[in-house]
Amino acid sequence: MFHSFRSRSHYTRAVVSRAAAAFLLAACSSASDNVNAPSAGAPTRLELSTNGVALASIGAADSIIATLRDAAGHTVPASAVRWTSDNPLVAQVSASGAVGIVTGRAAGVTRIHASAGSLVKDVDVQVLGVRGVSLVQSAVALRSGDTQPLGALIDADVNTSMSLYYTSLNASVATVSANGVVSGISAGTTAVRVSSAADPRVFATANITVNPARAVSFAPGGSAITLWVGDARSLSANVDVDANESHDIVWSSENIAVATISESGVITATGIGTAIIRASSAADPRARAELLLTVRAARTVSVSPDTASLVAGAQQQLAATVVIEDGLSTKVVWSSSDTSVATVSDAGMVSAVAAGSTTITATSIADATRTGTASVIVNNPSAIGGAVSAQSRHAK
């Protein structure tokens, strides 16, 4: 044991002496080894970390570790280990010192050799393979906005990865999810490729046709209509759905205080205001059309008096009252349903012609759908006179 009390020069001389002695001893020992035991420390055994490798897919890789030992069992550096493959087309091997990296290239079996001088060890390698991918449907048709799963089958070795990759060749027409659900985006055609995750060279293709989305439409210009309180109008709509789907329409009004609509599409204006009238496809409620309905105060035409009894040759003045929006004409056009019984002038003067009955109509100039009527009965003057004479005679 050295004590701190010794001088630095004494300590230095002691260290140098010991180092020199150690160097001389090592030199003598080395000379002795070269003469008496030339194979001491040389590798006598090659060990590998595994006896077999199974790669689950093309491109998959695994490592094999080589260890060299001498006769005493001590580890010897294994940087000089050489790696080879019997069939690099099935599995390749690359070296990184004592580690051999095995990579699958094709389905099959081969053998990897590790060697160091005369020492050789083998490892059997199996690359699991995929023989084929098939689809339940090779052609799929769907509507824009619809989804449909693709049924795919894979034929592969046991323990091979059964995963599949799905790819759309035109995502603007159709997309496909990671689990194979196709979504229609817009009308057109594309293809979806289904490939094996274990071996992307094995794939199948489905042809995808995307048709326009189901649709409901009104006739051109039918996006807005106007009615007046009390009016009724029948609506119709065109439905574009698949042939095997219902073509029925479901009608609805968003404001029944303004208008109601029947199951057959008849609108009844019930109050002043606006309402959205909707026609939806029974097969697909996403397909629908809407129109804006405006309901205004009722337009009416009334005739006074609404009944008249005349004798042939007599006249009766009729008056028409028109209720309509400000700024619109309140004039009417007069007509008789039977001019052989009575005629009517442009001013509403009725002239009795012969016995019978007729209807006098006043039609609004501003809205020809608005009319008022009066019933006119014309009697024969002689018949009236005869009746009067008879009554007079009876009185006497």
Tab-separated table of C-alpha atoms in Angstrom:
chain	number	residue	atom	x	y	z
A	1	MET	CA	0.000	0.000	0.000
A	2	PHE	CA	1.287	3.451	-0.937
A	3	HIS	CA	1.053	6.261	1.531
A	4	SER	CA	0.503	9.853	0.669
A	5	PHE	CA	3.549	10.815	2.564
A	6	ARG	CA	5.913	9.498	-0.147
A	7	SER	CA	7.429	12.027	-2.500
A	8	ARG	CA	6.081	12.407	-6.054
A	9	SER	CA	9.425	11.374	-7.600
A	10	HIS	CA	9.525	8.159	-5.602
A	11	TYR	CA	5.934	7.351	-6.642
A	12	THR	CA	6.664	7.974	-10.309
A	13	ARG	CA	9.696	5.708	-10.298
A	14	ALA	CA	7.633	2.922	-8.681
A	15	VAL	CA	4.893	3.140	-11.301
A	16	VAL	CA	7.322	3.110	-14.206
A	17	SER	CA	9.096	0.095	-12.757
A	18	ARG	CA	5.882	-1.840	-12.425
A	19	ALA	CA	4.787	-0.913	-15.986
A	20	ALA	CA	8.110	-2.072	-17.404
A	21	ALA	CA	7.851	-5.321	-15.558
A	22	ALA	CA	4.343	-5.891	-16.838
A	23	PHE	CA	5.396	-5.230	-20.444
A	24	LEU	CA	8.291	-7.696	-20.186
A	25	LEU	CA	6.014	-10.323	-18.647
A	26	ALA	CA	3.442	-9.897	-21.452
A	27	ALA	CA	6.137	-10.169	-24.116
A	28	CYS	CA	7.498	-13.355	-22.615
A	29	SER	CA	4.011	-14.806	-22.250
A	30	SER	CA	3.196	-14.026	-25.894
A	31	ALA	CA	6.393	-15.612	-27.095
A	32	SER	CA	5.647	-18.647	-24.983
A	33	ASP	CA	2.071	-18.904	-26.437
A	34	ASN	CA	3.296	-18.739	-29.985
A	35	VAL	CA	5.586	-21.594	-29.390
A	36	ASN	CA	3.650	-23.853	-27.070
A	37	ALA	CA	-0.116	-23.118	-27.715
A	38	PRO	CA	-0.740	-21.562	-31.164
A	39	SER	CA	-4.524	-22.251	-31.118
A	40	ALA	CA	-5.289	-20.731	-27.747
A	41	GLY	CA	-8.101	-18.100	-28.063
A	42	ALA	CA	-9.027	-19.223	-31.583
A	43	PRO	CA	-12.776	-19.806	-32.246
A	44	THR	CA	-13.759	-23.441	-31.876
A	45	ARG	CA	-17.548	-23.111	-31.747
A	46	LEU	CA	-20.118	-21.095	-33.736
A	47	GLU	CA	-23.507	-20.477	-32.176
A	48	LEU	CA	-26.575	-18.873	-33.738
A	49	SER	CA	-29.486	-17.219	-31.924
A	50	THR	CA	-32.098	-19.365	-33.704
A	51	ASN	CA	-32.468	-22.597	-35.606
A	52	GLY	CA	-35.220	-21.365	-37.922
A	53	VAL	CA	-36.825	-18.176	-39.192
A	54	ALA	CA	-40.377	-17.722	-40.476
A	55	LEU	CA	-41.123	-14.453	-42.271
A	56	ALA	CA	-44.813	-13.594	-42.380
A	57	SER	CA	-44.700	-11.563	-45.589
A	58	ILE	CA	-42.673	-10.495	-48.554
A	59	GLY	CA	-40.329	-7.759	-47.419
A	60	ALA	CA	-40.456	-8.836	-43.771
A	61	ALA	CA	-37.087	-9.117	-42.076
A	62	ASP	CA	-35.580	-10.829	-39.040
A	63	SER	CA	-32.114	-10.960	-37.515
A	64	ILE	CA	-29.829	-13.851	-36.639
A	65	ILE	CA	-27.026	-13.249	-34.148
A	66	ALA	CA	-23.799	-15.235	-34.415
A	67	THR	CA	-21.543	-15.881	-31.438
A	68	LEU	CA	-18.000	-17.354	-31.647
A	69	ARG	CA	-16.391	-19.069	-28.649
A	70	ASP	CA	-12.927	-20.472	-28.031
A	71	ALA	CA	-12.112	-23.797	-26.448
A	72	ALA	CA	-12.509	-22.322	-22.978
A	73	GLY	CA	-15.974	-21.023	-23.829
A	74	HIS	CA	-14.896	-17.427	-23.971
A	75	THR	CA	-16.535	-15.178	-26.547
A	76	VAL	CA	-14.409	-14.364	-29.537
A	77	PRO	CA	-15.161	-11.301	-31.738
A	78	ALA	CA	-17.423	-12.476	-34.592
A	79	SER	CA	-16.892	-9.637	-37.038
A	80	ALA	CA	-15.474	-12.073	-39.595
A	81	VAL	CA	-18.617	-14.218	-39.817
A	82	ARG	CA	-19.728	-14.706	-43.423
A	83	TRP	CA	-23.439	-14.972	-44.319
A	84	THR	CA	-24.899	-16.577	-47.446
A	85	SER	CA	-28.315	-17.712	-48.707
A	86	ASP	CA	-28.971	-20.827	-50.748
A	87	ASN	CA	-31.682	-18.985	-52.651
A	88	PRO	CA	-31.540	-15.181	-52.507
A	89	LEU	CA	-34.703	-15.050	-54.628
A	90	VAL	CA	-36.593	-16.442	-51.627
A	91	ALA	CA	-34.617	-14.785	-48.834
A	92	GLN	CA	-31.642	-12.499	-48.884
A	93	VAL	CA	-29.191	-12.070	-46.039
A	94	SER	CA	-27.028	-9.073	-45.317
A	95	ALA	CA	-24.385	-8.810	-42.617
A	96	SER	CA	-23.728	-6.211	-39.984
A	97	GLY	CA	-20.891	-7.719	-38.020
A	98	ALA	CA	-22.136	-10.677	-36.068
A	99	VAL	CA	-25.745	-9.985	-37.087
A	100	GLY	CA	-27.277	-11.403	-40.235
A	101	ILE	CA	-30.401	-9.609	-41.474
A	102	VAL	CA	-32.717	-11.962	-43.392
A	103	THR	CA	-35.293	-10.392	-45.715
A	104	GLY	CA	-38.100	-12.271	-47.470
A	105	ARG	CA	-38.266	-11.814	-51.243
A	106	ALA	CA	-40.680	-14.537	-52.387
A	107	ALA	CA	-42.763	-17.295	-50.868
A	108	GLY	CA	-40.787	-20.462	-50.310
A	109	VAL	CA	-38.034	-22.009	-48.185
A	110	THR	CA	-34.289	-21.680	-48.252
A	111	ARG	CA	-31.292	-22.009	-45.952
A	112	ILE	CA	-29.014	-19.336	-44.556
A	113	HIS	CA	-25.389	-20.249	-43.818
A	114	ALA	CA	-23.158	-18.544	-41.265
A	115	SER	CA	-19.456	-19.452	-41.466
A	116	ALA	CA	-16.240	-18.463	-39.753
A	117	GLY	CA	-13.288	-20.329	-41.152
A	118	SER	CA	-14.130	-24.012	-40.959
A	119	LEU	CA	-17.043	-23.384	-38.588
A	120	VAL	CA	-20.467	-23.444	-40.298
A	121	LYS	CA	-24.028	-23.175	-38.951
A	122	ASP	CA	-27.275	-23.278	-40.925
A	123	VAL	CA	-30.692	-21.716	-40.351
A	124	ASP	CA	-33.790	-22.787	-42.266
A	125	VAL	CA	-35.896	-19.885	-43.498
A	126	GLN	CA	-39.496	-20.022	-44.651
A	127	VAL	CA	-41.122	-17.040	-46.295
A	128	LEU	CA	-44.847	-17.386	-45.932
A	129	GLY	CA	-46.682	-16.517	-49.108
A	130	VAL	CA	-49.967	-15.384	-50.577
A	131	ARG	CA	-51.270	-17.301	-53.554
A	132	GLY	CA	-54.098	-15.022	-54.504
A	133	VAL	CA	-56.667	-12.349	-53.645
A	134	SER	CA	-60.213	-12.552	-55.001
A	135	LEU	CA	-63.322	-10.394	-54.750
A	136	VAL	CA	-66.930	-11.436	-54.206
A	137	GLN	CA	-67.921	-8.751	-56.747
A	138	SER	CA	-65.563	-7.659	-59.488
A	139	ALA	CA	-67.978	-4.872	-60.533
A	140	VAL	CA	-69.867	-2.615	-58.153
A	141	ALA	CA	-72.450	0.076	-58.949
A	142	LEU	CA	-73.628	2.548	-56.346
A	143	ARG	CA	-75.058	6.029	-56.065
A	144	SER	CA	-73.146	9.137	-55.110
A	145	GLY	CA	-73.412	9.395	-51.330
A	146	ASP	CA	-73.915	5.652	-50.884
A	147	THR	CA	-71.484	3.174	-49.357
A	148	GLN	CA	-70.907	-0.489	-50.098
A	149	PRO	CA	-68.435	-2.956	-48.574
A	150	LEU	CA	-66.187	-5.003	-50.823
A	151	GLY	CA	-65.998	-8.706	-50.016
A	152	ALA	CA	-62.414	-9.916	-50.434
A	153	LEU	CA	-60.907	-13.387	-49.968
A	154	ILE	CA	-57.223	-14.179	-49.541
A	155	ASP	CA	-55.523	-17.526	-50.197
A	156	ALA	CA	-52.313	-17.729	-48.173
A	157	ASP	CA	-50.093	-19.964	-46.063
A	158	VAL	CA	-51.003	-20.546	-42.434
A	159	ASN	CA	-49.652	-17.788	-40.189
A	160	THR	CA	-49.267	-15.452	-43.147
A	161	SER	CA	-50.519	-11.929	-42.610
A	162	MET	CA	-54.098	-11.825	-43.882
A	163	SER	CA	-54.245	-8.028	-43.960
A	164	LEU	CA	-55.346	-6.283	-47.141
A	165	TYR	CA	-54.648	-2.834	-48.522
A	166	TYR	CA	-57.462	-0.992	-50.369
A	167	THR	CA	-56.675	1.774	-52.850
A	168	SER	CA	-58.976	3.838	-55.080
A	169	LEU	CA	-57.464	4.802	-58.402
A	170	ASN	CA	-59.668	7.928	-58.571
A	171	ALA	CA	-60.693	9.295	-55.196
A	172	SER	CA	-62.762	12.062	-56.811
A	173	VAL	CA	-65.192	9.370	-58.007
A	174	ALA	CA	-65.024	6.910	-55.105
A	175	THR	CA	-62.985	6.436	-51.966
A	176	VAL	CA	-62.374	3.242	-50.014
A	177	SER	CA	-61.749	2.821	-46.304
A	178	ALA	CA	-59.064	0.725	-44.651
A	179	ASN	CA	-61.597	-2.038	-44.093
A	180	GLY	CA	-62.862	-2.051	-47.681
A	181	VAL	CA	-65.991	0.133	-47.605
A	182	VAL	CA	-66.437	2.011	-50.896
A	183	SER	CA	-68.040	5.471	-50.776
A	184	GLY	CA	-69.501	7.044	-53.928
A	185	ILE	CA	-68.329	10.651	-54.303
A	186	SER	CA	-69.392	11.770	-57.783
A	187	ALA	CA	-70.719	10.239	-60.978
A	188	GLY	CA	-68.104	8.387	-62.970
A	189	THR	CA	-66.045	5.205	-63.032
A	190	THR	CA	-62.893	4.126	-61.258
A	191	ALA	CA	-61.241	0.997	-59.895
A	192	VAL	CA	-60.369	-0.153	-56.402
A	193	ARG	CA	-57.260	-2.299	-55.992
A	194	VAL	CA	-57.193	-4.837	-53.169
A	195	SER	CA	-53.665	-6.048	-52.466
A	196	SER	CA	-52.110	-8.377	-49.929
A	197	ALA	CA	-50.207	-6.662	-47.140
A	198	ALA	CA	-47.923	-9.696	-47.037
A	199	ASP	CA	-47.167	-9.522	-50.753
A	200	PRO	CA	-48.283	-6.338	-52.557
A	201	ARG	CA	-47.610	-8.046	-55.899
A	202	VAL	CA	-50.740	-10.125	-55.324
A	203	PHE	CA	-53.906	-8.090	-55.858
A	204	ALA	CA	-57.398	-8.007	-57.351
A	205	THR	CA	-59.293	-5.117	-58.905
A	206	ALA	CA	-62.952	-4.109	-58.612
A	207	ASN	CA	-64.527	-1.829	-61.222
A	208	ILE	CA	-66.605	0.861	-59.549
A	209	THR	CA	-69.421	2.784	-61.240
A	210	VAL	CA	-70.866	5.732	-59.353
A	211	ASN	CA	-74.248	6.969	-60.557
A	212	PRO	CA	-75.767	10.353	-59.655
A	213	ALA	CA	-77.312	10.583	-56.212
A	214	ARG	CA	-81.004	9.761	-55.839
A	215	ALA	CA	-82.934	12.914	-56.563
A	216	VAL	CA	-86.357	14.506	-56.377
A	217	SER	CA	-87.167	17.492	-58.570
A	218	PHE	CA	-90.050	19.726	-59.480
A	219	ALA	CA	-90.757	20.887	-63.008
A	220	PRO	CA	-88.457	23.675	-64.228
A	221	GLY	CA	-89.416	26.936	-62.596
A	222	GLY	CA	-91.219	25.141	-59.804
A	223	SER	CA	-88.955	26.367	-57.015
A	224	ALA	CA	-91.451	29.058	-55.904
A	225	ILE	CA	-95.202	29.491	-56.195
A	226	THR	CA	-97.787	31.967	-54.930
A	227	LEU	CA	-101.295	31.140	-53.743
A	228	TRP	CA	-104.064	33.088	-52.096
A	229	VAL	CA	-105.841	32.124	-48.912
A	230	GLY	CA	-108.370	29.432	-49.675
A	231	ASP	CA	-106.646	28.281	-52.868
A	232	ALA	CA	-105.643	24.698	-53.522
A	233	ARG	CA	-103.080	23.356	-55.974
A	234	SER	CA	-101.883	19.879	-56.832
A	235	LEU	CA	-98.111	19.370	-56.995
A	236	SER	CA	-96.121	16.635	-58.695
A	237	ALA	CA	-92.430	15.744	-58.551
A	238	ASN	CA	-90.030	13.548	-60.467
A	239	VAL	CA	-88.163	10.838	-58.557
A	240	ASP	CA	-84.837	9.364	-59.664
A	241	VAL	CA	-84.173	6.190	-57.665
A	242	ASP	CA	-83.151	2.646	-58.498
A	243	ALA	CA	-85.666	0.534	-60.393
A	244	ASN	CA	-86.256	-1.786	-57.442
A	245	GLU	CA	-86.854	1.081	-55.004
A	246	SER	CA	-90.056	2.884	-54.096
A	247	HIS	CA	-90.943	5.858	-56.270
A	248	ASP	CA	-93.322	7.262	-53.649
A	249	ILE	CA	-93.065	10.851	-52.422
A	250	VAL	CA	-93.439	11.968	-48.818
A	251	TRP	CA	-94.922	15.487	-48.736
A	252	SER	CA	-94.571	17.939	-45.868
A	253	SER	CA	-95.113	21.606	-45.019
A	254	GLU	CA	-92.852	23.450	-42.598
A	255	ASN	CA	-95.609	25.911	-41.695
A	256	ILE	CA	-99.080	24.416	-41.592
A	257	ALA	CA	-100.516	27.751	-40.400
A	258	VAL	CA	-99.774	29.020	-43.902
A	259	ALA	CA	-100.375	25.864	-45.942
A	260	THR	CA	-101.075	22.189	-45.540
A	261	ILE	CA	-100.348	19.463	-48.049
A	262	SER	CA	-102.018	16.100	-48.455
A	263	GLU	CA	-100.366	12.709	-48.996
A	264	SER	CA	-101.184	13.056	-52.691
A	265	GLY	CA	-99.480	16.466	-52.948
A	266	VAL	CA	-102.442	18.865	-52.838
A	267	ILE	CA	-101.546	22.198	-51.209
A	268	THR	CA	-104.252	24.155	-49.389
A	269	ALA	CA	-103.438	27.775	-48.549
A	270	THR	CA	-104.631	28.385	-44.997
A	271	GLY	CA	-103.093	31.712	-43.979
A	272	ILE	CA	-101.026	34.670	-45.116
A	273	GLY	CA	-97.256	34.115	-45.033
A	274	THR	CA	-94.591	31.763	-46.401
A	275	ALA	CA	-93.918	28.064	-46.025
A	276	ILE	CA	-91.402	25.551	-47.339
A	277	ILE	CA	-93.086	22.655	-49.102
A	278	ARG	CA	-90.853	19.586	-49.225
A	279	ALA	CA	-91.032	16.483	-51.405
A	280	SER	CA	-88.825	13.654	-50.095
A	281	SER	CA	-88.081	10.274	-51.599
A	282	ALA	CA	-89.618	7.430	-49.629
A	283	ALA	CA	-86.675	5.253	-50.715
A	284	ASP	CA	-84.009	7.710	-49.585
A	285	PRO	CA	-84.993	10.708	-47.422
A	286	ARG	CA	-81.702	12.391	-48.353
A	287	ALA	CA	-83.160	12.916	-51.809
A	288	ARG	CA	-85.605	15.788	-51.650
A	289	ALA	CA	-86.747	18.954	-53.329
A	290	GLU	CA	-88.143	22.110	-51.786
A	291	LEU	CA	-90.203	25.015	-52.993
A	292	LEU	CA	-91.058	28.313	-51.390
A	293	LEU	CA	-94.777	28.942	-51.092
A	294	THR	CA	-96.074	32.475	-50.573
A	295	VAL	CA	-99.703	32.840	-49.512
A	296	ARG	CA	-101.398	36.204	-49.874
A	297	ALA	CA	-104.776	37.570	-48.817
A	298	ALA	CA	-107.673	36.046	-50.751
A	299	ARG	CA	-108.618	37.483	-54.154
A	300	THR	CA	-112.376	37.466	-54.668
A	301	VAL	CA	-114.987	38.589	-57.185
A	302	SER	CA	-118.616	38.907	-56.113
A	303	VAL	CA	-121.682	39.832	-58.186
A	304	SER	CA	-124.694	41.698	-56.889
A	305	PRO	CA	-127.437	40.771	-57.026
A	306	ASP	CA	-126.446	37.126	-57.284
A	307	THR	CA	-129.898	36.089	-58.567
A	308	ALA	CA	-132.389	37.754	-60.909
A	309	SER	CA	-135.740	36.817	-62.437
A	310	LEU	CA	-136.688	38.621	-65.643
A	311	VAL	CA	-139.237	38.474	-68.427
A	312	ALA	CA	-138.105	38.362	-71.999
A	313	GLY	CA	-137.206	41.860	-73.136
A	314	ALA	CA	-136.481	43.126	-69.609
A	315	GLN	CA	-133.063	44.264	-68.327
A	316	GLN	CA	-131.154	44.035	-65.016
A	317	GLN	CA	-127.983	45.877	-64.009
A	318	LEU	CA	-125.397	43.746	-62.220
A	319	ALA	CA	-122.392	45.059	-60.250
A	320	ALA	CA	-119.086	43.291	-59.594
A	321	THR	CA	-116.841	43.847	-56.556
A	322	VAL	CA	-113.191	42.757	-56.880
A	323	VAL	CA	-110.933	42.299	-53.827
A	324	ILE	CA	-107.309	42.218	-54.978
A	325	GLU	CA	-103.892	43.705	-54.119
A	326	ASP	CA	-103.411	47.416	-54.462
A	327	GLY	CA	-102.161	48.433	-57.851
A	328	LEU	CA	-103.979	45.670	-59.722
A	329	SER	CA	-107.033	46.244	-61.877
A	330	THR	CA	-110.455	45.818	-60.324
A	331	LYS	CA	-112.220	45.595	-63.682
A	332	VAL	CA	-114.024	42.474	-64.847
A	333	VAL	CA	-115.121	40.849	-68.070
A	334	TRP	CA	-118.807	39.855	-68.234
A	335	SER	CA	-120.145	36.724	-69.945
A	336	SER	CA	-123.322	34.658	-70.195
A	337	SER	CA	-123.345	30.891	-70.246
A	338	ASP	CA	-126.390	30.892	-72.576
A	339	THR	CA	-126.811	33.968	-74.709
A	340	SER	CA	-130.082	32.596	-76.183
A	341	VAL	CA	-131.614	33.167	-72.721
A	342	ALA	CA	-129.863	36.392	-71.725
A	343	THR	CA	-126.937	38.521	-72.782
A	344	VAL	CA	-124.736	40.825	-70.728
A	345	SER	CA	-122.975	44.026	-71.750
A	346	ASP	CA	-119.422	45.061	-70.928
A	347	ALA	CA	-120.927	47.204	-68.165
A	348	GLY	CA	-122.864	44.311	-66.595
A	349	MET	CA	-126.304	45.083	-68.007
A	350	VAL	CA	-128.275	41.846	-68.459
A	351	SER	CA	-130.843	41.689	-71.255
A	352	ALA	CA	-133.406	38.877	-71.131
A	353	VAL	CA	-133.917	37.221	-74.513
A	354	ALA	CA	-136.129	34.158	-74.069
A	355	ALA	CA	-137.470	31.880	-71.382
A	356	GLY	CA	-134.814	29.757	-69.655
A	357	SER	CA	-131.950	30.103	-67.226
A	358	THR	CA	-128.323	31.177	-67.557
A	359	THR	CA	-125.324	32.082	-65.441
A	360	ILE	CA	-123.755	35.485	-65.713
A	361	THR	CA	-120.044	35.483	-64.845
A	362	ALA	CA	-117.749	38.351	-63.925
A	363	THR	CA	-114.067	37.450	-64.438
A	364	SER	CA	-111.247	39.524	-62.960
A	365	ILE	CA	-109.006	41.082	-65.586
A	366	ALA	CA	-106.031	40.936	-63.189
A	367	ASP	CA	-106.538	37.266	-62.286
A	368	ALA	CA	-108.693	35.208	-64.596
A	369	THR	CA	-108.941	32.461	-61.975
A	370	ARG	CA	-111.140	34.783	-59.867
A	371	THR	CA	-114.790	34.915	-60.860
A	372	GLY	CA	-118.166	35.852	-59.444
A	373	THR	CA	-121.543	34.651	-60.737
A	374	ALA	CA	-125.228	35.472	-60.744
A	375	SER	CA	-128.082	33.113	-61.685
A	376	VAL	CA	-130.675	34.617	-64.078
A	377	ILE	CA	-134.058	33.126	-64.878
A	378	VAL	CA	-136.025	34.501	-67.857
A	379	ASN	CA	-139.776	33.955	-68.070
A	380	ASN	CA	-142.089	34.269	-71.079
A	381	PRO	CA	-144.141	37.504	-70.791
A	382	SER	CA	-147.360	35.844	-72.050
A	383	ALA	CA	-147.088	33.151	-69.409
A	384	ILE	CA	-146.789	35.802	-66.740
A	385	GLY	CA	-149.702	37.782	-68.198
A	386	GLY	CA	-151.911	34.656	-68.381
A	387	ALA	CA	-151.172	33.897	-64.801
A	388	VAL	CA	-152.138	37.445	-63.818
A	389	SER	CA	-155.500	37.198	-65.797
A	390	ALA	CA	-156.293	33.914	-64.153
A	391	GLN	CA	-155.648	35.395	-60.747
A	392	SER	CA	-157.906	38.379	-61.622
A	393	ARG	CA	-160.724	36.173	-62.773
A	394	HIS	CA	-160.433	34.073	-59.635
A	395	ALA	CA	-160.691	37.254	-57.537
A	396	LYS	CA	-163.962	38.272	-59.210
